[in-house]
Amino acid sequence: MHLFETIHTTEHEQVVFCHNKDAGLKGIIAIHNTTLGPALGGLRMWPYATEQEALDDVLRLSRGMTYKAAVAGLNLGGGKSVLIGDPRTDKSEALFRAFGRFIDSMNGRYITAEDVGIDVNDMEYVFQETDNCVGVHQVHGGSGDPSPFTAFGTLQGIRASLQHKFGNEDVGSFSYAVQGVGHVGYELVKLLRNEGAKVFVTDINEEAVQACVELGCEAVGLDEIYEVDADVFCPTALGAVVNEQTIPRFKFKVVCGAANNQLATDQCGDELENRGILYAPDYAVNAGGLMNVSIEFEGYNRERAKRMMRTIYYNVSKIFQIADRDGIPTWKAADRMAEERITTIGKLKLPFMGRAHRFPGRERGNH
Ligand code: NAD
């Protein structure tokens, strides 16, 4: 493994390997870029087959966070952390407290949150050792479940897409295919139905589908969702669902949803463009969760959170403008918008070197 060669290419600032024998801790914190502010990104626990796999994941995910925060207009950098272990069998108080101490030692350069394999109870242990975690439980003054905000933010991305594609952002005048009606998907469906929209849904969970049918949605099969006659496809379950097999089946005019990594490859983004299907880049559309936790820095406030979600409309619109300006596909325009902001704002100040954050209204303590 040539770590310095790798991070030279990926342009990471810092990679920290964390170990504690007694706690069984094997963790990596990756800080990609702190030009805009402290690196924020979730903690993932996964039974990685090899250390290389864990490293690749944390490098990839932390870089993604830099772009997401930059496009969201937040004064945050990109970071992520991973724990090597099986979330079903390897969790303990000592593990999370040991990791919390490492996060604390970063002096605010890295701020963690929940990600795959981690729940709010695990974060309580991390929170006992460091203030530098967000998305903590509401009983501690945290922001709680971000899903309704992510859904509301996705609706703003849909509006911006409709405006760009049709010159009409009246959500109720169009039809939608929502793939996955879990935490975010169900909230999105409610918002769409409130506007009177025609909504098709699918999910592997029958009960979740039934709840949407009761709201007036039409249920379709898991595979059928790719070819329903709807204006907008909203992937809200899995990644890589926009791929070589599915694109030829699309009758959609717009792809705009909350799922991460919707495009199987960059070429699939180009193919959507070639077919005249407008793609609203996923990480700009689903930034609501990140925006929501970022408000914990100043003291969490739901009204502020909701107001911030509205900026997703302008962020997504700006991506479309850059795509038109530079004659490039929208997925590339999103990256360009992030890079332009980091460069411009980066010229105004030095990299973030760490400071104590204030989290008014929050108290640490045992459960
Ligand atoms: P969730 O697990 O609550 O919901 C996902 C839903 O997809 C579940 O109901 C599941 O049954 C369904 N599903 C799984 N496989 C499916 C398949 N093959 N076809 C159809 N449905 C399937 O997760 P969530 O929190 O709602 O997140 C949904 C997506 O949005 C994920 O990609 C997530 O990474 C992304 N996201 C979520 C947030 C957030 O605030 N929760 C923020 C940003 C991005």
XYZ file of C-alpha atoms and ligand atoms in Angstrom:
411
model
C 0.000 0.000 0.000
C 1.525 3.341 -1.044
C -0.506 5.603 1.168
C 1.218 8.880 0.420
C 1.027 8.215 -3.308
C -2.683 7.510 -2.936
C -3.490 10.589 -0.888
C -1.347 12.690 -3.180
C -3.743 11.710 -5.983
C -6.925 12.056 -3.954
C -5.654 15.294 -2.365
C -6.447 14.285 1.216
C -5.034 16.460 3.975
C -4.793 13.886 6.739
C -5.466 10.207 7.419
C -5.464 9.011 11.024
C -5.266 5.349 12.017
C -6.795 4.744 15.438
C -6.028 1.677 17.493
C -6.878 0.473 20.978
C -6.145 -3.143 21.749
C -8.369 -3.476 24.823
C -11.368 -1.877 23.131
C -10.796 -3.832 19.891
C -10.645 -0.540 18.043
C -9.433 -0.470 14.461
C -10.581 2.791 12.924
C -9.557 5.282 10.269
C -10.406 8.978 10.104
C -9.880 10.631 6.722
C -9.882 14.401 6.307
C -10.101 15.346 2.673
C -10.293 19.120 2.634
C -10.848 21.770 5.301
C -10.628 24.868 3.117
C -14.234 25.827 3.830
C -14.351 24.675 7.467
C -14.038 21.651 9.749
C -14.362 18.286 8.043
C -17.773 16.782 8.716
C -18.884 13.283 7.774
C -20.394 10.196 9.310
C -18.887 7.207 11.048
C -19.453 3.902 9.248
C -19.002 0.472 10.851
C -18.582 -2.392 8.435
C -16.953 -5.870 8.412
C -14.437 -4.882 5.735
C -12.693 -7.948 4.304
C -9.353 -6.157 4.177
C -7.762 -3.023 5.599
C -7.293 -1.772 2.044
C -11.050 -1.999 1.491
C -11.676 0.074 4.636
C -9.105 2.646 3.546
C -10.528 2.892 0.017
C -14.013 3.407 1.455
C -13.026 6.143 3.906
C -10.971 7.984 1.268
C -13.802 7.845 -1.284
C -16.518 8.842 1.176
C -14.560 11.707 2.757
C -13.817 13.202 -0.665
C -17.527 13.007 -1.480
C -18.304 14.978 1.673
C -16.044 17.848 0.539
C -18.095 18.190 -2.643
C -21.428 17.805 -0.906
C -20.708 20.485 1.712
C -19.265 22.851 -0.891
C -22.291 22.612 -3.198
C -24.638 22.931 -0.221
C -23.068 26.308 0.522
C -21.937 25.175 3.972
C -18.770 26.322 5.690
C -17.674 22.736 6.176
C -15.002 20.515 4.760
C -15.086 16.839 3.905
C -14.212 13.975 6.219
C -15.394 10.522 7.130
C -14.435 7.723 9.501
C -14.750 3.955 9.455
C -14.567 1.258 12.086
C -13.496 -2.187 10.962
C -15.871 -4.638 12.623
C -19.248 -6.311 12.452
C -21.964 -3.970 13.755
C -24.027 -6.988 14.875
C -21.350 -8.506 17.118
C -18.422 -6.144 17.695
C -20.003 -3.088 19.305
C -19.198 -2.078 22.881
C -19.172 1.000 25.089
C -15.362 0.827 25.204
C -15.106 0.742 21.403
C -17.137 3.904 20.871
C -15.623 5.757 23.813
C -12.112 4.885 22.637
C -12.987 6.165 19.178
C -14.647 9.252 20.674
C -11.359 10.108 22.389
C -9.521 9.939 19.093
C -12.085 12.235 17.508
C -11.670 14.618 20.424
C -7.907 14.626 19.893
C -8.501 16.103 16.408
C -9.396 19.360 18.136
C -12.444 20.039 15.959
C -10.803 19.407 12.580
C -13.133 16.401 12.224
C -16.756 16.185 13.328
C -18.552 12.880 13.176
C -22.175 11.753 12.737
C -24.121 8.532 12.217
C -23.670 6.513 9.063
C -24.207 2.907 7.977
C -23.955 0.433 10.868
C -24.130 3.121 13.558
C -27.174 4.080 15.588
C -28.056 6.856 17.971
C -27.097 4.720 21.009
C -23.570 4.223 19.655
C -23.277 7.967 19.144
C -24.226 8.552 22.778
C -20.986 6.816 23.788
C -18.971 8.857 21.292
C -20.683 11.989 22.614
C -19.519 11.153 26.162
C -15.939 11.650 25.009
C -16.205 14.514 22.544
C -18.402 17.445 21.638
C -17.396 17.010 18.026
C -20.287 14.890 16.859
C -23.603 15.949 15.362
C -26.943 14.281 14.783
C -27.110 13.490 18.484
C -30.436 12.665 20.068
C -32.956 15.436 20.627
C -32.851 14.855 24.407
C -29.315 16.287 24.251
C -30.442 19.249 22.133
C -29.416 17.525 18.918
C -31.267 17.586 15.600
C -32.686 14.031 15.625
C -33.906 12.178 12.515
C -32.916 14.126 9.383
C -35.207 12.200 6.995
C -38.137 14.667 6.855
C -35.647 17.446 6.084
C -33.928 15.385 3.430
C -37.349 14.782 1.852
C -38.240 18.482 2.015
C -34.866 19.326 0.460
C -35.479 16.776 -2.287
C -38.768 18.506 -3.063
C -36.838 21.763 -3.559
C -34.516 19.937 -5.973
C -37.568 18.636 -7.840
C -39.002 22.152 -8.130
C -35.726 23.494 -9.523
C -35.598 20.607 -12.020
C -39.194 21.155 -13.158
C -38.528 24.858 -13.616
C -35.442 24.151 -15.705
C -36.976 21.390 -17.782
C -40.528 22.614 -18.269
C -40.514 26.260 -17.166
C -43.227 25.274 -14.681
C -42.422 24.301 -11.109
C -45.931 23.370 -10.046
C -45.197 19.972 -8.469
C -48.835 18.875 -8.654
C -48.925 19.171 -12.462
C -46.451 16.317 -12.946
C -46.173 12.596 -12.185
C -43.485 10.811 -10.154
C -41.997 7.322 -9.782
C -40.615 6.919 -6.263
C -38.323 3.931 -5.780
C -38.040 3.125 -2.068
C -40.506 4.504 0.449
C -38.505 4.216 3.667
C -37.652 7.121 5.942
C -37.019 9.665 3.204
C -39.189 8.161 0.457
C -42.355 8.054 2.528
C -41.923 11.683 3.628
C -41.335 12.691 0.014
C -44.448 10.855 -1.120
C -46.493 12.754 1.485
C -45.144 16.076 0.196
C -45.872 15.141 -3.422
C -49.386 13.956 -2.615
C -50.039 17.154 -0.630
C -49.403 19.019 -3.867
C -51.893 16.733 -5.625
C -49.308 14.912 -7.746
C -49.778 11.516 -9.371
C -47.281 9.189 -7.631
C -46.156 5.631 -8.457
C -44.278 3.777 -5.711
C -42.362 0.572 -5.225
C -40.501 -1.009 -2.310
C -39.449 -4.480 -1.174
C -41.340 -3.741 2.022
C -45.057 -4.435 1.371
C -46.232 -2.517 4.433
C -44.347 0.592 3.332
C -45.998 0.351 -0.092
C -49.421 -0.116 1.489
C -48.962 3.041 3.589
C -48.394 4.972 0.342
C -51.382 3.381 -1.389
C -53.461 4.711 1.501
C -52.183 8.190 0.579
C -53.495 7.669 -2.960
C -50.321 6.374 -4.669
C -50.291 3.630 -7.285
C -48.122 0.611 -6.390
C -45.976 -0.942 -9.134
C -43.533 -3.876 -9.210
C -39.888 -3.563 -8.198
C -38.657 -3.792 -11.772
C -41.658 -2.089 -13.341
C -40.733 1.243 -11.710
C -38.075 1.869 -14.384
C -40.597 2.093 -17.163
C -43.690 3.684 -15.675
C -45.014 6.616 -17.606
C -44.026 9.323 -15.136
C -42.292 12.671 -15.639
C -39.853 12.380 -12.750
C -37.910 9.381 -11.446
C -37.077 9.716 -7.734
C -34.541 7.071 -6.648
C -34.890 6.931 -2.878
C -33.578 3.487 -2.004
C -30.375 2.289 -3.585
C -27.357 3.507 -5.507
C -26.431 2.654 -9.122
C -30.056 2.363 -10.265
C -29.385 4.627 -13.237
C -27.350 2.199 -15.317
C -26.917 0.726 -18.801
C -29.807 -1.690 -18.310
C -32.314 0.776 -16.863
C -31.701 3.958 -18.890
C -33.055 2.558 -22.209
C -36.327 1.789 -20.408
C -36.833 5.344 -19.075
C -39.746 7.453 -20.265
C -38.846 9.967 -17.534
C -37.859 13.524 -18.397
C -36.159 14.202 -15.060
C -34.185 12.122 -12.521
C -34.219 13.740 -9.080
C -34.173 11.780 -5.829
C -32.469 11.374 -2.472
C -30.516 8.126 -2.918
C -26.734 8.364 -2.852
C -24.622 7.495 -5.908
C -27.537 7.037 -8.321
C -25.382 6.932 -11.452
C -23.664 3.558 -11.921
C -20.915 5.364 -13.869
C -20.189 8.892 -15.056
C -21.005 7.662 -18.586
C -24.559 6.974 -17.414
C -24.792 10.667 -16.532
C -23.616 11.503 -20.047
C -26.178 9.096 -21.492
C -29.036 10.809 -19.626
C -27.822 14.093 -21.080
C -27.721 12.597 -24.600
C -31.287 11.405 -24.215
C -32.483 14.800 -23.006
C -33.260 13.522 -19.501
C -32.388 16.139 -16.890
C -30.329 14.711 -14.032
C -30.343 16.644 -10.750
C -27.066 15.556 -9.091
C -27.844 13.389 -6.064
C -25.442 14.941 -3.604
C -26.882 18.410 -4.219
C -30.473 17.158 -3.934
C -29.992 15.081 -0.769
C -27.909 17.607 1.192
C -30.812 18.209 3.602
C -29.469 15.709 6.129
C -26.082 17.397 6.184
C -27.607 20.873 6.373
C -29.803 19.758 9.249
C -26.939 18.525 11.418
C -24.785 21.534 10.533
C -27.244 23.744 12.393
C -26.251 22.064 15.661
C -23.108 24.206 15.563
C -25.112 27.325 16.376
C -27.802 25.651 18.456
C -30.388 23.519 16.681
C -33.537 25.188 15.421
C -36.130 23.479 13.189
C -37.261 26.693 11.504
C -33.721 27.528 10.497
C -33.290 23.998 9.218
C -36.360 24.225 7.038
C -35.277 27.595 5.709
C -31.858 26.206 4.876
C -33.423 23.325 2.902
C -34.917 25.907 0.538
C -31.400 26.815 -0.611
C -31.315 23.427 -2.351
C -33.567 24.983 -5.002
C -30.916 27.614 -5.767
C -27.999 25.180 -5.546
C -29.589 22.780 -8.031
C -30.593 25.671 -10.319
C -27.018 26.962 -10.255
C -25.721 23.513 -11.281
C -28.048 23.608 -14.308
C -26.777 27.103 -15.153
C -23.141 25.965 -14.977
C -23.981 22.951 -17.174
C -25.507 25.310 -19.771
C -22.709 27.873 -19.398
C -19.910 25.346 -19.928
C -21.745 22.879 -22.189
C -21.162 19.954 -19.799
C -23.458 17.326 -18.229
C -25.029 18.215 -14.915
C -23.085 15.606 -12.901
C -19.882 17.314 -13.993
C -21.316 20.782 -13.405
C -21.986 19.894 -9.753
C -18.333 18.961 -9.245
C -17.290 22.177 -10.990
C -19.554 24.268 -8.777
C -17.978 22.677 -5.671
C -14.443 23.216 -6.933
C -15.164 26.831 -7.899
C -16.532 27.596 -4.443
C -13.602 25.943 -2.656
C -11.139 27.877 -4.817
C -12.883 31.239 -4.453
C -13.621 31.040 -0.753
C -10.285 29.327 -0.103
C -8.502 32.443 -1.306
C -10.174 34.400 1.469
C -8.716 32.484 4.400
C -6.247 29.903 5.621
C -7.171 26.206 6.057
C -9.171 25.386 9.152
C -6.781 24.551 11.980
C -9.233 23.475 14.692
C -11.027 25.262 17.486
C -13.470 24.378 20.236
C -17.032 24.394 18.889
C -19.935 25.688 20.902
C -23.140 23.692 20.878
C -25.608 25.830 22.817
C -28.548 24.020 24.305
C -26.825 20.645 24.393
C -25.748 18.767 27.475
C -23.512 15.762 27.723
C -24.440 12.922 30.048
C -25.329 9.322 30.433
C -28.283 8.351 28.184
P -34.420 3.617 4.449
O -33.624 2.375 4.689
O -35.316 4.110 5.521
O -35.312 3.444 3.138
C -34.891 2.755 2.011
C -36.107 2.021 1.479
O -35.747 1.391 0.257
C -36.601 0.919 2.408
O -38.004 1.060 2.605
C -36.261 -0.355 1.650
O -37.198 -1.407 1.901
C -36.333 0.110 0.225
N -35.621 -0.740 -0.722
C -34.511 -1.496 -0.534
N -34.204 -2.169 -1.654
C -35.122 -1.820 -2.573
C -35.326 -2.166 -3.933
N -34.531 -3.019 -4.570
N -36.360 -1.606 -4.600
C -37.192 -0.755 -3.965
N -37.055 -0.407 -2.690
C -36.027 -0.922 -1.996
O -33.330 4.721 4.038
P -33.569 6.299 3.941
O -32.992 6.925 5.156
O -34.951 6.597 3.548
O -32.568 6.679 2.746
C -32.924 6.410 1.395
C -31.775 6.826 0.497
O -31.488 8.214 0.656
C -30.457 6.117 0.754
O -29.771 5.951 -0.466
C -29.708 7.087 1.636
O -28.304 6.913 1.544
C -30.131 8.401 1.038
N -30.037 9.545 1.968
C -30.772 9.567 3.109
C -30.696 10.656 3.960
C -31.516 10.729 5.229
O -31.692 11.830 5.765
N -32.058 9.629 5.720
C -29.849 11.744 3.642
C -29.117 11.701 2.447
C -29.221 10.586 1.610
